[in-house]
Amino acid sequence: MKILDKDYSVDYSYVEITTRISPEVQELGDPIFYFDASFYIQEKIIGGDGELTNLEDVLAIRMTGHTGGFNSDYVYSVDAISDRALESYIFLKGLYEDMYDSKIHDEIINKTGQVINRWVTLEWVYLGEDFRESSQATQAELFELALAEFKRRWDQLFHGDVNLVGFSEDLYVSEDKRAQKKVKLAYKNIGFLSTLKNQKVIENNIYSQSQNIALKDIFELDVNNQLFSQNIKNPDRSYYFSLIYND
């Protein structure tokens, strides 16, 4: 993009990830971590002679979400955070149960010597102040760069884990149809696969291990959406996922 080539450089771009115990669930004692992933690029500082004199870090994209282990069921705890966190977690939990005895999981075990053990939700995307008035195409490009760098950096920080990362279709929505098409292509290029609106991933999710109750049974009773939002129950809603691990 012209604005990036002219005024900014992405040659030294990076993602900085910070984590902390999610304050919404701290009292419950569950080890669910909130994370903040900030993507920085460099602004070109031009001197009076028109020559490049320096590069300064500028926040381009900030993504937030939560992460935890698959050794426990965090439905109640994640429900205390937000509907979006709950929706993404339930999707990943259902996908994990669906994949557990699959060939894909067997291949991962052969490569890494361990099972999928960590879930990661991406829930919100924010633009840096310098880019809020830029074109939709530029913003979509920045998001693509940020997401790719996020995967690389997450792998560095959690290289001992097999991470299942996921988000809903409205993680990033552009009013520009061409920009939105670019975002969907970026998901594919970066390695995020669509479930193709496979609602069974969520519906067959076991809600109560002791009573063997599936979420679809709860959905039928929750006619007024008091327990779960309509988004989670929407059969036409798409989700994306990827696996991050060091092979």
XYZ file of C-alpha atoms in Angstrom:
247
model
C 0.000 0.000 0.000
C 1.226 3.484 -0.885
C 0.778 4.912 2.606
C 2.886 2.117 4.098
C 5.587 2.263 1.414
C 5.848 6.047 1.564
C 5.487 6.884 5.262
C 6.063 3.600 7.091
C 8.238 0.514 7.036
C 7.226 -3.034 7.992
C 10.727 -4.475 7.650
C 11.206 -4.397 11.421
C 7.597 -4.915 12.485
C 6.935 -7.014 15.555
C 4.237 -8.137 18.001
C 4.556 -7.593 21.725
C 2.385 -9.916 23.839
C 1.566 -9.306 27.489
C -0.511 -11.617 29.677
C -2.176 -11.422 33.060
C -4.747 -13.400 35.001
C -8.128 -12.317 33.717
C -9.587 -10.121 36.492
C -13.121 -11.363 35.758
C -12.223 -14.901 36.817
C -9.460 -14.246 39.345
C -11.789 -14.844 42.279
C -12.808 -18.205 40.813
C -9.195 -19.358 40.856
C -9.110 -20.646 37.274
C -5.846 -20.038 35.356
C -7.378 -18.145 32.434
C -5.038 -15.486 31.086
C -6.035 -12.302 29.305
C -3.539 -11.301 26.621
C -2.837 -8.142 24.715
C -1.010 -8.490 21.370
C 0.275 -5.167 20.039
C 1.607 -4.989 16.473
C 4.143 -2.258 15.790
C 5.492 -0.946 12.507
C 7.975 1.862 11.980
C 7.243 5.431 10.892
C 9.863 6.950 8.602
C 11.352 10.147 9.998
C 12.550 12.350 7.151
C 15.087 15.129 7.687
C 15.123 18.587 6.154
C 17.196 17.308 3.259
C 14.528 14.751 2.377
C 16.628 11.820 3.545
C 15.533 9.128 5.998
C 17.012 9.924 9.408
C 15.268 7.502 11.753
C 12.525 4.929 12.283
C 10.076 5.210 15.175
C 7.801 2.436 16.447
C 4.103 3.108 15.911
C 1.211 0.976 17.193
C -0.719 -0.279 14.155
C -3.001 -3.018 15.477
C -3.893 -4.317 18.931
C -5.601 -7.693 19.376
C -6.941 -9.059 22.637
C -8.180 -12.427 23.823
C -7.815 -15.159 26.420
C -5.889 -18.396 26.779
C -5.869 -21.409 29.069
C -5.285 -25.152 29.151
C -7.470 -28.011 28.001
C -6.908 -29.869 31.250
C -10.061 -28.308 32.753
C -13.466 -27.121 31.569
C -13.718 -23.336 31.835
C -17.291 -22.790 30.578
C -18.461 -21.175 33.808
C -15.351 -19.052 34.196
C -15.265 -17.810 30.607
C -18.971 -17.010 30.874
C -17.981 -14.471 33.547
C -15.800 -12.593 31.030
C -18.033 -11.799 28.043
C -20.308 -13.375 25.437
C -17.574 -13.103 22.826
C -15.026 -14.866 25.015
C -17.566 -17.581 25.815
C -18.519 -18.055 22.170
C -14.916 -18.467 21.008
C -14.027 -20.754 23.908
C -17.035 -23.029 23.358
C -16.136 -23.290 19.673
C -12.550 -24.275 20.506
C -13.635 -26.689 23.221
C -16.042 -28.397 20.820
C -13.430 -28.505 18.069
C -10.907 -29.971 20.504
C -13.327 -32.757 21.458
C -14.060 -33.343 17.778
C -10.356 -33.539 16.873
C -9.114 -35.527 19.839
C -9.254 -38.974 18.198
C -8.651 -37.714 14.657
C -5.782 -38.381 12.261
C -4.774 -34.722 12.541
C -4.289 -35.087 16.272
C -2.351 -38.326 15.806
C -0.014 -36.534 13.388
C 0.534 -33.730 15.901
C 1.374 -36.254 18.620
C 3.893 -37.948 16.296
C 5.507 -34.582 15.466
C 5.556 -33.014 18.938
C 5.194 -35.893 21.379
C 2.198 -34.264 23.020
C -1.503 -33.609 22.602
C -3.258 -30.296 21.955
C -3.041 -28.684 25.368
C -3.783 -24.945 25.056
C -6.686 -22.904 23.701
C -6.352 -19.314 22.481
C -9.272 -17.025 21.637
C -8.976 -13.878 19.558
C -11.851 -11.590 20.463
C -11.231 -7.921 19.648
C -9.155 -5.929 17.150
C -8.295 -2.249 17.600
C -6.571 0.131 15.200
C -3.678 2.278 16.339
C -4.422 6.000 16.485
C -2.276 6.804 13.445
C -4.341 4.505 11.198
C -7.931 5.130 12.255
C -8.483 7.521 9.363
C -6.583 5.476 6.780
C -8.298 3.578 3.987
C -10.117 0.317 4.614
C -7.635 -1.415 2.307
C -4.677 -0.180 4.358
C -6.345 -1.221 7.597
C -7.025 -4.713 6.204
C -3.393 -5.022 5.126
C -2.214 -4.042 8.596
C -4.510 -6.631 10.137
C -3.118 -9.342 7.861
C 0.448 -8.438 8.821
C -0.491 -8.338 12.500
C -2.192 -11.737 12.442
C 0.744 -13.409 10.699
C 3.223 -11.890 13.132
C 0.970 -12.855 16.058
C 1.205 -16.542 15.098
C 4.974 -16.359 14.830
C 5.397 -14.562 18.151
C 2.927 -16.811 19.988
C 4.886 -19.841 18.832
C 8.047 -18.302 20.278
C 6.463 -17.602 23.661
C 4.562 -20.894 23.962
C 6.877 -23.131 21.930
C 6.349 -26.010 24.348
C 2.585 -26.082 23.792
C 0.272 -27.241 21.029
C -2.075 -24.262 20.701
C -5.559 -24.345 19.187
C -6.420 -20.767 18.166
C -9.849 -19.625 17.058
C -12.234 -16.742 16.510
C -15.656 -15.950 15.040
C -16.273 -14.489 11.598
C -16.803 -10.975 12.942
C -13.369 -10.637 14.542
C -12.565 -8.211 11.735
C -15.327 -6.649 9.636
C -14.730 -4.052 6.921
C -17.426 -2.020 5.195
C -15.360 -2.228 2.021
C -16.223 -5.509 0.274
C -12.826 -5.711 -1.422
C -11.039 -5.194 1.881
C -13.199 -7.858 3.552
C -12.450 -10.264 0.717
C -8.756 -9.592 1.287
C -9.177 -10.389 4.993
C -10.792 -13.749 4.235
C -7.981 -14.559 1.809
C -5.479 -13.556 4.487
C -6.991 -16.089 6.890
C -6.334 -18.816 4.340
C -2.805 -17.616 3.553
C -1.865 -17.416 7.242
C -3.273 -20.861 7.969
C -6.639 -20.153 9.591
C -9.222 -22.598 8.292
C -12.963 -22.020 8.216
C -15.348 -24.536 9.754
C -17.679 -23.777 6.833
C -20.533 -23.021 9.212
C -20.260 -26.445 10.833
C -22.487 -25.719 13.826
C -22.188 -29.329 14.993
C -18.736 -28.454 16.350
C -20.476 -26.315 18.948
C -23.770 -28.163 19.409
C -22.158 -31.523 20.147
C -19.872 -29.943 22.726
C -20.360 -31.680 26.064
C -21.660 -29.129 28.556
C -21.672 -31.387 31.605
C -19.264 -34.333 31.744
C -20.922 -35.871 34.806
C -24.417 -35.768 33.311
C -23.316 -36.121 29.663
C -25.409 -33.151 28.528
C -24.599 -31.680 25.119
C -24.890 -27.976 24.404
C -27.588 -28.594 21.801
C -29.827 -29.875 24.623
C -29.212 -26.690 26.596
C -29.868 -24.562 23.502
C -33.320 -26.120 23.070
C -34.258 -25.169 26.633
C -32.690 -21.693 26.489
C -35.389 -20.211 24.240
C -34.973 -16.656 25.579
C -31.165 -16.626 25.285
C -30.705 -16.198 29.009
C -27.830 -18.673 29.215
C -26.209 -18.261 25.804
C -26.293 -15.481 23.212
C -27.978 -15.955 19.862
C -24.601 -15.760 18.128
C -23.474 -19.038 19.655
C -26.619 -20.780 18.442
C -26.593 -19.318 14.924
C -26.095 -22.217 12.441
C -24.969 -19.813 9.687
C -22.104 -18.378 11.701
C -18.547 -19.171 10.583
C -15.506 -19.728 12.768
C -11.818 -19.893 11.983
C -9.104 -21.917 13.655
C -5.428 -22.719 13.393
C -2.894 -24.844 15.231
C 0.334 -23.281 16.463
C 3.096 -25.619 17.543
C 6.798 -26.121 17.148
C 7.426 -29.157 14.931
